[in-house]
Short mmCIF file of C-alpha atoms and ligand atoms in Angstrom, two decimals:
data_model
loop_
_atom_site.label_atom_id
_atom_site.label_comp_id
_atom_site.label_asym_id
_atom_site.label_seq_id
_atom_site.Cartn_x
_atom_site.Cartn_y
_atom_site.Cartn_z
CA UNK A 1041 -92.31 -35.76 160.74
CA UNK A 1042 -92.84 -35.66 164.60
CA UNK A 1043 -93.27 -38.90 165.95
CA UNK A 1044 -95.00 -37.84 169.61
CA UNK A 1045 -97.49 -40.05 170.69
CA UNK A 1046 -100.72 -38.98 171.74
CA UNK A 1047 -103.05 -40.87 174.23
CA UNK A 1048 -106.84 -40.68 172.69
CA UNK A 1049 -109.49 -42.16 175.33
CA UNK A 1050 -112.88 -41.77 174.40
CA UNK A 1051 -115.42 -42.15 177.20
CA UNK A 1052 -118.60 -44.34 177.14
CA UNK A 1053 -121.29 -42.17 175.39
CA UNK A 1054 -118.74 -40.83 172.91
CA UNK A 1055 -118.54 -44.48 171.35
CA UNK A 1056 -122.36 -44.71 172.05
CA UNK A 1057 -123.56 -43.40 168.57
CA UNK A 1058 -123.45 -43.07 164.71
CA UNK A 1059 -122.32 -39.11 165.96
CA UNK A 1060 -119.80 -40.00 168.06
CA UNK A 1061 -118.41 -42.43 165.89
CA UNK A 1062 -117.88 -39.87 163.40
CA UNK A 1063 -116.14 -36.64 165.77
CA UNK A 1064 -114.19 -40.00 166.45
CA UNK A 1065 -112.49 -39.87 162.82
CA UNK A 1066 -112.73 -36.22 162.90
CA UNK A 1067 -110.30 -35.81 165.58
CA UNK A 1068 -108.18 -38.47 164.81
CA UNK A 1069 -107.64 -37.69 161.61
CA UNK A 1070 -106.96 -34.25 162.51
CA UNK A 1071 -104.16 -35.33 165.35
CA UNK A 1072 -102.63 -37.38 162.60
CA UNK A 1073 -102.56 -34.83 160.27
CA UNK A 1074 -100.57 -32.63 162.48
CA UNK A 1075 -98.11 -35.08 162.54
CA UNK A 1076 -98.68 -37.15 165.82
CA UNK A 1077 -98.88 -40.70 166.19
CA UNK A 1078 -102.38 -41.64 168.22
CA UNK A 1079 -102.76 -44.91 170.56
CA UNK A 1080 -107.11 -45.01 170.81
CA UNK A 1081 -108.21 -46.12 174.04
CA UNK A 1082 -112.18 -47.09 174.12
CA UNK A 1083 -114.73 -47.75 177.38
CA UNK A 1084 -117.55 -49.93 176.79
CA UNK A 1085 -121.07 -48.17 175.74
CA UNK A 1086 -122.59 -46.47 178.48
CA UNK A 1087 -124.94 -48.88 180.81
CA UNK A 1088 -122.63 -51.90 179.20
CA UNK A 1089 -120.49 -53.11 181.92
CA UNK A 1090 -123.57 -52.95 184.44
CA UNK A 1091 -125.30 -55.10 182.47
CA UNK A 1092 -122.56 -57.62 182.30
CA UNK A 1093 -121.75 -57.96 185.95
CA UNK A 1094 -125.58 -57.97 186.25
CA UNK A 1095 -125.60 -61.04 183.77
CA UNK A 1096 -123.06 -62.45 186.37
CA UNK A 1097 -125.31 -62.04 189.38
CA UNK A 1098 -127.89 -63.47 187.46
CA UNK A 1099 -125.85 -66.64 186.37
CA UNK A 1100 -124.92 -67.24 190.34
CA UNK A 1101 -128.59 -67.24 191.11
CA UNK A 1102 -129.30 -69.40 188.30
CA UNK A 1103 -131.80 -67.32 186.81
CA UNK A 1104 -131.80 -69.19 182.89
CA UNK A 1105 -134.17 -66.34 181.28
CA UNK A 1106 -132.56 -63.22 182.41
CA UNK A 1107 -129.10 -64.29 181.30
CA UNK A 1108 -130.68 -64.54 177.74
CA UNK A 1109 -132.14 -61.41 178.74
CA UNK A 1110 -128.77 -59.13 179.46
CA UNK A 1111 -126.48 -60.73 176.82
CA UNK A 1112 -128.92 -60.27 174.52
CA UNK A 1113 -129.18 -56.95 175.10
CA UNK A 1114 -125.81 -56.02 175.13
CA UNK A 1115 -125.46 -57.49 171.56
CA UNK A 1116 -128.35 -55.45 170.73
CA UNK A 1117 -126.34 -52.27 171.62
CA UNK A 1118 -123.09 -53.17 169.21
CA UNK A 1119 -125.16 -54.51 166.54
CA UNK A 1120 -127.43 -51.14 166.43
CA UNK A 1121 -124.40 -49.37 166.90
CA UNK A 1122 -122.01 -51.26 163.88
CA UNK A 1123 -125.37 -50.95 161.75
CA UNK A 1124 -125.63 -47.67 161.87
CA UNK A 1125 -121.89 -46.06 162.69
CA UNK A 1126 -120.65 -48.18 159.66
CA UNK A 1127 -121.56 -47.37 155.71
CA UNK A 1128 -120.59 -50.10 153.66
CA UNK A 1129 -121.72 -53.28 153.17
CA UNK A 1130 -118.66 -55.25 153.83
CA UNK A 1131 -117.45 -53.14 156.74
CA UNK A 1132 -120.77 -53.90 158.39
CA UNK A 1133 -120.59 -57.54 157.35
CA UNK A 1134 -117.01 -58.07 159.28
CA UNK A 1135 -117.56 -56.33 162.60
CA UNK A 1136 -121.08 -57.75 162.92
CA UNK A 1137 -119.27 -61.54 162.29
CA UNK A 1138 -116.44 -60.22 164.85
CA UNK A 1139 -119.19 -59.08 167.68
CA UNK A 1140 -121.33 -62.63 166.69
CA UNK A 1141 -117.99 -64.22 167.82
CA UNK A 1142 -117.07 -62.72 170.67
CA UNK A 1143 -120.86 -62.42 172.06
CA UNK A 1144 -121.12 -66.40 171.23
CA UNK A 1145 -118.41 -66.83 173.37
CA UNK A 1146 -120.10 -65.14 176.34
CA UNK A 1147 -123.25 -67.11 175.70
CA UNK A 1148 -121.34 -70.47 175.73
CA UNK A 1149 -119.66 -69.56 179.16
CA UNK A 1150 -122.73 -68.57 180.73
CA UNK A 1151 -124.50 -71.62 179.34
CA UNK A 1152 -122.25 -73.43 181.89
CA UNK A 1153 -122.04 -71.21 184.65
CA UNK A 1154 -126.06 -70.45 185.11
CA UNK A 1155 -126.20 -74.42 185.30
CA UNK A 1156 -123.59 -74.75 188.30
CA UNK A 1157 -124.76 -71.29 189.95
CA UNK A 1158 -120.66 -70.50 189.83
CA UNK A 1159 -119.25 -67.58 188.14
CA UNK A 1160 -115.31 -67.62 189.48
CA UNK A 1161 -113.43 -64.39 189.89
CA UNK A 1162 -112.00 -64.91 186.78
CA UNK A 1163 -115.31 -65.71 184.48
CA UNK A 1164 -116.75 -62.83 186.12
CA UNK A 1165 -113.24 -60.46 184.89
CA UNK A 1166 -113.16 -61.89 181.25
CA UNK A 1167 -117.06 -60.87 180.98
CA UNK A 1168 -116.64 -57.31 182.54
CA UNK A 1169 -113.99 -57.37 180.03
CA UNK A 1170 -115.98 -57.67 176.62
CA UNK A 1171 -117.72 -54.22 176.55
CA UNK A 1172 -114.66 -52.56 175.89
CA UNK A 1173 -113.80 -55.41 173.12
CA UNK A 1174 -116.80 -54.67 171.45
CA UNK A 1175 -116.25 -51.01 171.45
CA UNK A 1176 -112.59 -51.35 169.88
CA UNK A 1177 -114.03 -53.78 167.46
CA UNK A 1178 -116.65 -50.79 166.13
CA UNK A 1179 -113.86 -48.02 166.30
CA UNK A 1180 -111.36 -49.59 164.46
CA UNK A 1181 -113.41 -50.72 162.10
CA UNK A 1182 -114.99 -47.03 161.46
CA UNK A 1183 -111.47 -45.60 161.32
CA UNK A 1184 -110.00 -47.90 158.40
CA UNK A 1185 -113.59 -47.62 156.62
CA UNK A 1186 -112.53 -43.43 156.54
CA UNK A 1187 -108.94 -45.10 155.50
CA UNK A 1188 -107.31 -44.51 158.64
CA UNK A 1189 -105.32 -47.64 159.02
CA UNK A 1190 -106.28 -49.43 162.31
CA UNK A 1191 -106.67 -52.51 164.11
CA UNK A 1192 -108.42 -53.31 167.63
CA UNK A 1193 -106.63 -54.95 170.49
CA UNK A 1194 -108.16 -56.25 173.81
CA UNK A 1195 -106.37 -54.63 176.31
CA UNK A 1196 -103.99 -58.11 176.90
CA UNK A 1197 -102.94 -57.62 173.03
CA UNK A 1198 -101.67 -54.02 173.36
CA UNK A 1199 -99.69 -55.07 176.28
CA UNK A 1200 -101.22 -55.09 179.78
CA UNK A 1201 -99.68 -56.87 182.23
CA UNK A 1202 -101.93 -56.97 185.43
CA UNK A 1203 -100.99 -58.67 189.41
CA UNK A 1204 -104.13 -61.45 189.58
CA UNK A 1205 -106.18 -59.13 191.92
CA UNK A 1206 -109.29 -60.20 189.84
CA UNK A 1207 -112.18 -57.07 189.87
CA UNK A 1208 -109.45 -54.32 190.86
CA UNK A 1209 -105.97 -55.77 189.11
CA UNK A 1210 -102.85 -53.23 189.18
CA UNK A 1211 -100.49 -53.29 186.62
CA UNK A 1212 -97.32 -54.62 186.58
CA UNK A 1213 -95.62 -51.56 184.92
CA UNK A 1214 -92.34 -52.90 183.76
CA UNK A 1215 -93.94 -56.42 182.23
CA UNK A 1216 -96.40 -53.82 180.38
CA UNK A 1217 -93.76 -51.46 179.38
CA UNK A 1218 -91.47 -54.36 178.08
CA UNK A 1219 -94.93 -55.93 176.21
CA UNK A 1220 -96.06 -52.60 175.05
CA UNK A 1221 -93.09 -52.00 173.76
CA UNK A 1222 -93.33 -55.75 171.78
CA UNK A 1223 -96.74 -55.60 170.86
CA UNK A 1224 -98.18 -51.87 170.35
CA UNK A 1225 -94.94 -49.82 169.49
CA UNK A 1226 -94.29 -52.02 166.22
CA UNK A 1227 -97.94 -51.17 164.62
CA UNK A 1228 -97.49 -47.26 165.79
CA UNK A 1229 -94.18 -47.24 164.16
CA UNK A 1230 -95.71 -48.74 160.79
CA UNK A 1231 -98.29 -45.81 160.93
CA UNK A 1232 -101.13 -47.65 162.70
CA UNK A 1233 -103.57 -46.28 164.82
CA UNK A 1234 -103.93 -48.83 167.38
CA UNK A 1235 -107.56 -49.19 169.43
CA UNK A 1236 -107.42 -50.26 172.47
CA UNK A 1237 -109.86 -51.81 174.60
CA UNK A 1238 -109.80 -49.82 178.46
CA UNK A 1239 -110.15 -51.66 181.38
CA UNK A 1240 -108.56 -54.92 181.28
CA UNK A 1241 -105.23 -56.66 180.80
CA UNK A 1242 -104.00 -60.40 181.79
CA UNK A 1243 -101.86 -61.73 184.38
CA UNK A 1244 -98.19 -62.94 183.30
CA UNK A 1245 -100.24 -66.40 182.61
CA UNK A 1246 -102.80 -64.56 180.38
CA UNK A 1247 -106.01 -64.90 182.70
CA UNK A 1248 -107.85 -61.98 182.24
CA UNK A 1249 -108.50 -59.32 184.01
CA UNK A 1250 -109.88 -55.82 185.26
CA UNK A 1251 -109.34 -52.76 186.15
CA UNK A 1252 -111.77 -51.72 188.64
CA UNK A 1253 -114.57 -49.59 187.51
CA UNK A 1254 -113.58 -46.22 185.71
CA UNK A 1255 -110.56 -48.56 184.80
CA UNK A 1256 -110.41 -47.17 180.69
CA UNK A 1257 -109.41 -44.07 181.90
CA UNK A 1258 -106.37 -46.06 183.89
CA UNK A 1259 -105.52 -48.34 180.70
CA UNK A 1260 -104.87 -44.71 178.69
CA UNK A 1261 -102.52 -43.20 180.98
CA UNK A 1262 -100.78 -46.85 181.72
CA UNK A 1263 -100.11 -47.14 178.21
CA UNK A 1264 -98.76 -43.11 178.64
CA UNK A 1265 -96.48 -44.19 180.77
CA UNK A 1266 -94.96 -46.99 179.01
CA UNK A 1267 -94.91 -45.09 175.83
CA UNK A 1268 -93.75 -42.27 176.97
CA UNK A 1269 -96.27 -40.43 175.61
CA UNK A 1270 -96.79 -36.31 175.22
CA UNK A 1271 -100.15 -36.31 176.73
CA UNK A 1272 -103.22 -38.00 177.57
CA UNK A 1273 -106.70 -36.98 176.26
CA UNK A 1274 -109.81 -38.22 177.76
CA UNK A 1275 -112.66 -37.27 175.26
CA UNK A 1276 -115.71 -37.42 177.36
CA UNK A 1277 -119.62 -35.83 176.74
CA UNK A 1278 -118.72 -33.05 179.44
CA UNK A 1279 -116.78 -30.23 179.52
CA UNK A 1280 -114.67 -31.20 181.84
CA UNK A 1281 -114.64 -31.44 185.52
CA UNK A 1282 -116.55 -29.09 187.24
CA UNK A 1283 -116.82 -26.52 190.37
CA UNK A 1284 -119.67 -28.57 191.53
CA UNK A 1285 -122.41 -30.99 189.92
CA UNK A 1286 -124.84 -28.46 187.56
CA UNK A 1287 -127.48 -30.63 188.23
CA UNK A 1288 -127.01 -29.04 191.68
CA UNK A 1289 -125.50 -25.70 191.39
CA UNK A 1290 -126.33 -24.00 187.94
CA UNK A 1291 -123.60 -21.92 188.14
CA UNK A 1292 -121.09 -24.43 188.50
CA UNK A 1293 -117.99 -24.18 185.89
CA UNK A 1294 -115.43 -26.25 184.12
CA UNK A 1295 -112.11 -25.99 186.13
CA UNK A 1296 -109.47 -24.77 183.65
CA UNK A 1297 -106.69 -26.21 185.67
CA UNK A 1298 -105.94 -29.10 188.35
CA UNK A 1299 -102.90 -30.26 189.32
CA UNK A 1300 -102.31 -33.55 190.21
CA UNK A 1301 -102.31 -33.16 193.54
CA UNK A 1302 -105.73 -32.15 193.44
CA UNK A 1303 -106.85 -34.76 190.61
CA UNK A 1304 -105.70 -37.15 192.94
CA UNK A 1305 -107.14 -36.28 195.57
CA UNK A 1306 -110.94 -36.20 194.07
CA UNK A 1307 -110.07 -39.34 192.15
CA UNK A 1308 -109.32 -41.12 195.31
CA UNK A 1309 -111.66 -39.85 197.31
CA UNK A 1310 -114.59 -38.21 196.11
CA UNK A 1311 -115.26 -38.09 192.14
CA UNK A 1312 -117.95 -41.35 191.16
CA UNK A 1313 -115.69 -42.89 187.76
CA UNK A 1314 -113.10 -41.08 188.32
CA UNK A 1315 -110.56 -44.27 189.15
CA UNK A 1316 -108.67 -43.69 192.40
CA UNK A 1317 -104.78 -44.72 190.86
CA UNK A 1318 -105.75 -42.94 187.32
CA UNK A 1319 -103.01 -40.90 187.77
CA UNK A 1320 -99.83 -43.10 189.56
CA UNK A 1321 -98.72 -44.20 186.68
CA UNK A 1322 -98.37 -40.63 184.70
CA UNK A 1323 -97.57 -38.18 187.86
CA UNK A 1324 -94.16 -38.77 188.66
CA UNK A 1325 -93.14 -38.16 184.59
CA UNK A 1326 -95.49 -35.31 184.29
CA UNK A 1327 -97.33 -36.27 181.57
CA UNK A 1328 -100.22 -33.59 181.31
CA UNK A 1329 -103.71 -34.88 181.30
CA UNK A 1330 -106.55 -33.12 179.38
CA UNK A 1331 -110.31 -33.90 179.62
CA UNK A 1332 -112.35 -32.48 176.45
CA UNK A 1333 -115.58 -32.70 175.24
CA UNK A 1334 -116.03 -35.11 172.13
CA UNK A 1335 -119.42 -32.58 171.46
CA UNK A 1336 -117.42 -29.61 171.85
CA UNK A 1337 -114.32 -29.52 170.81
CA UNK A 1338 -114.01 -25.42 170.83
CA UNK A 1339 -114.30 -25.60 175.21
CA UNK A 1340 -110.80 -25.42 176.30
CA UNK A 1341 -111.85 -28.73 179.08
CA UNK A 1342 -109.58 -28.83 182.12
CA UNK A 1343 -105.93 -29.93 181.99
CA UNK A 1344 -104.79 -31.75 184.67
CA UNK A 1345 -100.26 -31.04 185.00
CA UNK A 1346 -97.68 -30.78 187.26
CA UNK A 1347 -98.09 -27.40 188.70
CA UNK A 1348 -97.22 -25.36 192.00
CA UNK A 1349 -100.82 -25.97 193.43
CA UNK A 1350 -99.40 -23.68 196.41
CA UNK A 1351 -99.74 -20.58 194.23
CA UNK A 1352 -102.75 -21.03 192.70
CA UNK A 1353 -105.26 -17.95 193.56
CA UNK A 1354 -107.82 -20.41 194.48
CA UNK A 1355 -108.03 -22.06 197.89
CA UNK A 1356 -110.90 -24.33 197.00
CA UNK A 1357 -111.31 -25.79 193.43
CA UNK A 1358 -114.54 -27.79 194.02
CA UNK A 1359 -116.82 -29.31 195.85
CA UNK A 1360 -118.54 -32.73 195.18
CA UNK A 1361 -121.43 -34.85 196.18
CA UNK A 1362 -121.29 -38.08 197.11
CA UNK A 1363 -124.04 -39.75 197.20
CA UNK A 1364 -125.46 -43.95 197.95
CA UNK A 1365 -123.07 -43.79 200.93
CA UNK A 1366 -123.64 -45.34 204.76
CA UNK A 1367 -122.89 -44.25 207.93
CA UNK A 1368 -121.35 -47.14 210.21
CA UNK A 1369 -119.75 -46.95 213.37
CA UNK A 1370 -118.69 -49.31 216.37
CA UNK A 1371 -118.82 -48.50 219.83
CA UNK A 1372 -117.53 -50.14 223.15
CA UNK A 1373 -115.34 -48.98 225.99
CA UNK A 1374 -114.01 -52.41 225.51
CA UNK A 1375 -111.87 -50.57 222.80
CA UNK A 1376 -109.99 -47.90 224.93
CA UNK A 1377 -106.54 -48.27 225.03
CA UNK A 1378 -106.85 -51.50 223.42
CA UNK A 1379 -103.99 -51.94 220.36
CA UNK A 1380 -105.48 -53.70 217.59
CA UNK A 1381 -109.32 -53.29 217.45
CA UNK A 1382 -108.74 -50.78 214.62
CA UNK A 1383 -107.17 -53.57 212.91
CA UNK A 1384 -109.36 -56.30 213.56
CA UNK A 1385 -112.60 -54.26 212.19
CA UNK A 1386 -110.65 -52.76 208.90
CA UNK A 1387 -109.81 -56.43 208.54
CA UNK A 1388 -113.38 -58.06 208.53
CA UNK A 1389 -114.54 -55.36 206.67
CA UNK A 1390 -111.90 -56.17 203.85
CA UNK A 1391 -112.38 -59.90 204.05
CA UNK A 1392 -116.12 -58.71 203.27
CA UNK A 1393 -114.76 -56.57 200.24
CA UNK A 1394 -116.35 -53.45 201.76
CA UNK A 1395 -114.66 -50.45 200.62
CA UNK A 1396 -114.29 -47.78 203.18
CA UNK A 1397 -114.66 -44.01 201.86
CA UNK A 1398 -113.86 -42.24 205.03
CA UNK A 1399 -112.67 -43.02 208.42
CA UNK A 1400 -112.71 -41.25 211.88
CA UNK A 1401 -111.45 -42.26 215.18
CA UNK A 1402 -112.70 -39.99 218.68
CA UNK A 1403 -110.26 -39.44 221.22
CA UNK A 1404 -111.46 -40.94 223.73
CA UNK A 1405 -111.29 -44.04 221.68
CA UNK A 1406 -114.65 -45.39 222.46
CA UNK A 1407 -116.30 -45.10 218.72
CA UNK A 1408 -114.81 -45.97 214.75
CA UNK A 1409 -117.16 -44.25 212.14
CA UNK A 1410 -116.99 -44.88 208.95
CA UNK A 1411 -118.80 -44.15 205.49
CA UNK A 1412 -119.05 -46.95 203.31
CA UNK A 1413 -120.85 -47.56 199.54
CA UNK A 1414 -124.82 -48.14 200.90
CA UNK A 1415 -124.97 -51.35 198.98
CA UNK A 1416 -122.70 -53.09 200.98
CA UNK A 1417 -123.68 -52.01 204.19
CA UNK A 1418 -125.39 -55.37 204.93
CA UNK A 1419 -122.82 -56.97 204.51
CA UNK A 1420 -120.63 -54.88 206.51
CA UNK A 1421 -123.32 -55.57 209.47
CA UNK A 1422 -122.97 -58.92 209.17
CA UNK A 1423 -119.02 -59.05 208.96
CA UNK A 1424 -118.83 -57.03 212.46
CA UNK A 1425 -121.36 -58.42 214.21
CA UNK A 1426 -119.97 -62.01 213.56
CA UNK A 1427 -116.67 -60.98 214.47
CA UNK A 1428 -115.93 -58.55 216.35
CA UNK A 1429 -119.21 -58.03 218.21
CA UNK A 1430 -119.18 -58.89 222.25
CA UNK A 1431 -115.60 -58.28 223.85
CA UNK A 1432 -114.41 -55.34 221.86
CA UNK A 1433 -117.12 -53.79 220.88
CA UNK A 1434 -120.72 -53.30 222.80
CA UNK A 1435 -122.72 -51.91 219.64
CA UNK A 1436 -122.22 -51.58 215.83
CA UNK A 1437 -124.44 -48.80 214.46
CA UNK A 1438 -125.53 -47.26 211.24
CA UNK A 1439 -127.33 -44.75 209.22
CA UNK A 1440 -127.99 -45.48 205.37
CA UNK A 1441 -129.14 -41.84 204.83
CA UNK A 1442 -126.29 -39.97 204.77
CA UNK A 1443 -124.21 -38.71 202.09
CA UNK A 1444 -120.68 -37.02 202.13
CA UNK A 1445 -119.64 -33.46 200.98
CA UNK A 1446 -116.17 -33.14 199.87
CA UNK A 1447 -114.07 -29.67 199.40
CA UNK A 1448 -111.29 -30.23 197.59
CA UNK A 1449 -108.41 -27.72 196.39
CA UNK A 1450 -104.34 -27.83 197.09
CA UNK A 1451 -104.43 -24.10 198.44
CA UNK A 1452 -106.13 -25.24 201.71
CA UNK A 1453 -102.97 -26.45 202.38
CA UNK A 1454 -101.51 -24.19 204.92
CA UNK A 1455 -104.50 -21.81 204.55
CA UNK A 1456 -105.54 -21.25 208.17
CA UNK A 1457 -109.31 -20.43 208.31
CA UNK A 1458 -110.55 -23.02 205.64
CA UNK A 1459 -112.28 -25.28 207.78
CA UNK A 1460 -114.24 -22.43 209.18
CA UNK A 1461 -115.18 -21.21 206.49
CA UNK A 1462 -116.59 -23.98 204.77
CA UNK A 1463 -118.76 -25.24 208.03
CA UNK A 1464 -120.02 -21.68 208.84
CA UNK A 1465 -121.63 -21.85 205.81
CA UNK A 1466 -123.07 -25.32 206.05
CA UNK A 1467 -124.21 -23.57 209.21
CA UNK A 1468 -125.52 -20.86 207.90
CA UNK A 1469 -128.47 -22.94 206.40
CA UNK A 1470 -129.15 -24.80 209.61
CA UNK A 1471 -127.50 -28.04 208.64
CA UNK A 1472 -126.18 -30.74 210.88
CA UNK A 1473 -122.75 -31.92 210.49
CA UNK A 1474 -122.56 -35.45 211.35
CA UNK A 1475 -118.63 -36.53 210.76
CA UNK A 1476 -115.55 -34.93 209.60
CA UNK A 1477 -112.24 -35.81 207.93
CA UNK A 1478 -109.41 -34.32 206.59
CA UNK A 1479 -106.85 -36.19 204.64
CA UNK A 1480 -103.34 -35.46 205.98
CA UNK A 1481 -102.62 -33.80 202.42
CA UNK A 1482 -104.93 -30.70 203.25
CA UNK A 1483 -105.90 -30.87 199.74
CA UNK A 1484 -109.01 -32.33 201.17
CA UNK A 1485 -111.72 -31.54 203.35
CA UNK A 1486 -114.71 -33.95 203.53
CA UNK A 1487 -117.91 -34.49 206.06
CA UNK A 1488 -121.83 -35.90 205.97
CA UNK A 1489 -124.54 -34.47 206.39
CA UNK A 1490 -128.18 -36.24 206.03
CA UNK A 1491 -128.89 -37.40 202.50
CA UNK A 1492 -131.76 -34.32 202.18
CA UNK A 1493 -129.17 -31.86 203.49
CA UNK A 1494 -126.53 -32.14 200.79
CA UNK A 1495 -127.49 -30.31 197.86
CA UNK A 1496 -127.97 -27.25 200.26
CA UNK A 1497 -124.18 -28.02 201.41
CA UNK A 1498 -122.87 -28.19 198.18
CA UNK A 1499 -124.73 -24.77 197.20
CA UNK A 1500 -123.60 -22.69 200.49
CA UNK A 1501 -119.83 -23.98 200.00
CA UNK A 1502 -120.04 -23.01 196.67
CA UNK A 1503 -121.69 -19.44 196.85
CA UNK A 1504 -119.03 -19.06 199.85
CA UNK A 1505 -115.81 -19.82 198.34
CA UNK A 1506 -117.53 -18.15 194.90
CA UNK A 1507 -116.72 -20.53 192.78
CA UNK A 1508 -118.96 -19.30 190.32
CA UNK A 1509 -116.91 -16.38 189.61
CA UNK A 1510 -114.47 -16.97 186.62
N1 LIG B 2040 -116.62 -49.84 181.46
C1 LIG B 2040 -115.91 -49.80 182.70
C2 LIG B 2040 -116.83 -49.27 183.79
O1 LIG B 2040 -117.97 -48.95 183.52
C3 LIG B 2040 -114.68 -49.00 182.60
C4 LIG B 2040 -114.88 -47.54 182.26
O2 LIG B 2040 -115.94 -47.12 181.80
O3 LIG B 2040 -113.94 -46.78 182.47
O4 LIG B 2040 -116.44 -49.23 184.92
MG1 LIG B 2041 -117.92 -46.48 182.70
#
């Protein structure tokens, strides 16, 4: 019998319902019955881990009722789900005393924390952290009640050894390998179909802690790489990733084909849950990755492999929206010439935690734009203005109604023309073009427009480039 391992990740509304629960088993019991060994990787229910870092917020202010309020809904959720994913009695009866545990355990940390207004880095991680556990608790126990023999495992249990970078942890991919190799290989040897909690691990002293959001995706091709595994499957409610959004173009369609290159490059950059290292740790082995939908398992999805992106027939493979995004710039002609004022501005921004999307610098040296997530552009304000407002720079300045449209697709590497094409046709419809960048990689071409002008974007690039066609 082949023992190849197959990654199984199932996204957050395929563990949402009874439905799910059960093309779940189906597939599973149909890898396993062509001969493969699975590793189950679960996300929390959709909605889940908002609510939790919500019930964090919440705790800080001190707000008694609305803590109640979010971890009792998030019970709510599991217990609904185990009640009606699960048939009998007694397998009901064990996960509901299993989610009772692990929610009491919540309730008795927060029970503390709303009375001190502190939630720590690392209260804040181990509550992100339970969705997931509550998810693997329901799977596992669905799978062994259709006699598939399983067990669930928080994500520090199978193995994942993180740095202490609490909210966006990396993995420490030799500790994981060597504790993967301790922990999760023995059960898949003996036959058992391990599920796995996505998104968090522990330092080497066991805190817990996460991923960064999109993070269960990351935990399935982590434990990939340290299990060498064929392939990666991310079961998801889509078809797969797409030309553009079809909320915005209806005749976007599924991408057969990325390579990683370009899955990189959208991760990083441009597609919302798509988390930006999802791919380090399986690229350099090649380990091909293939989005499916749970709903539909007949669509082929898009597989994401090593490939020669330089021959593919298409230039442009899609492009993507991207939207509750801020326009922020400094000025000053304090800055010319100046070494260092680059620095100094990345650097309060990052003590402030503000991420920055995209970053352009004019020649003439006098003006940094950036584009930033919109809900931290207050704080971003307030981090330049207290520092590096006065000698270096004269003016900070924003725009909250922006958003960015990004072209992405390894042929426009090389391609000579590209560029023009895409902004004569953002032209064409009389739209303003307000910044530009273009990663180093080619792969990548990205610029923002005004928040009401980028559907229209997304539609011209799209009709240009006809991505429609199949
Ligand atoms: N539940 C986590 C999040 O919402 C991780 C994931 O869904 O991939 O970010
Ligand atoms: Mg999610």
């Amino acid at each position: 019998m082949s023992s190849r391992i197959l990654i199984y990740k199932f996204g957050e509304r395929c563990v949402a319902t009874a439905e799910g629960m059960e093309r779940i088993v189906d597939i599973v019991r149909d890898a396993l019955s062509r001969g493969y060994r699975l590793v189950v990787v679960v996300a929390a229910v959709e909605g889940v881990t908002d609510r939790l870092l919500s019930l964090c917020r919440e705790m800080e202010l001190g707000v008694e009722d609305r803590v109640g309020g979010h971890i009792n809904w998030v019970r709510e959720v599991y217990v609904k789900l185990a009640m009606e994913a699960l048939g009998s009695i007694e397998a009901r009866e064990a996960a509901l005393k299993r989610i009772e545990a692990v929610v009491g355990e919540v309730r008795s940390i927060s029970y503390t924390c709303v009375k001190l207004r502190e939630v720590t880095a690392k209260v804040r991680d181990y509550i992100a952290s339970i969705g997931e556990v509550l998810s693997a608790i329901i799977v596992s126990s669905k799978l062994t009640e259709e006699g598939i023999d399983s067990v669930a495992l928080a994500g520090w249990e199978a193995g994942i050894v993180t740095d202490g970078r609490f909210g966006d942890a990396n993995p420490l991919i030799e500790n994981t390998r060597v504790e993967v190799s301790k922990r999760l290989k023995p059960l898949i040897d003996r036959g058992i179909t391990p599920v796995v909690a996505g998104f968090s691990g522990a330092t080497i002293d066991g805190c817990i802690t996460t991923l960064g959001r999109g993070g269960a995706d990351y935990t399935a091709t982590i434990l990939a790489a340290c299990l060498d595994s064929d392939e990666v499957y991310l079961w998801t409610h889509v078809d797969g990733i797409m030309t553009a959004d079809p909320m915005i173009e209806r005749r976007a369609r599924t991408i057969d084909k990325l390579s990683y290159e370009e899955a990189i490059e959208l991760a990083r950059f441009s597609v919302k849950g798509l988390h930006p290292r999802v791919f380090d740790p399986i690229a350099s082995r090649g380990i091909p990755v293939r989005v499916r939908n749970l709903f539909d398992t007949g669509k082929h999805g898009t597989s994401i492999e090593p490939g020669r992106p330089e021959v593919d027939r298409r230039i442009v493979k899609t492009v993507v929206l991207i939207r509750d995004v801020a326009l922020l710039a400094v000025e000053g002609t304090g800055m010319v010439g100046l070494p260092g004022v680059a620095a100094k501005v990345f650097e309060a921004l990052g003590r402030a935690g503000v991420n920055i999307l995209m970053i352009s610098q004019s020649s003439s040296e006098a003006n940094i734009t950036m584009v930033i997530d919109r809900g931290s552009l207050d704080r971003a304000v307030a981090a330049l203005e207290s520092s590096v407002t006065g000698l270096l720079v004269s003016r900070v300045y924003y725009e909250p109604d922006i958003c960015v449209v990004s072209v992405v697709g390894a042929g426009m590497r090389g391609t000579p023309g590209v560029a023009a094409k895409v902004f004569r046709a953002v032209a064409s419809k009389g739209i303003n073009v307000r910044m530009i960048a273009q990663g180093s990689s080619e792969y990548n071409i990205s610029f923002v427009v005004k928040e009401e002008d980028g559907e229209e974007a997304v539609r011209a690039i799209h009709d240009e480039f006809k991505l429609y066609e199949d």
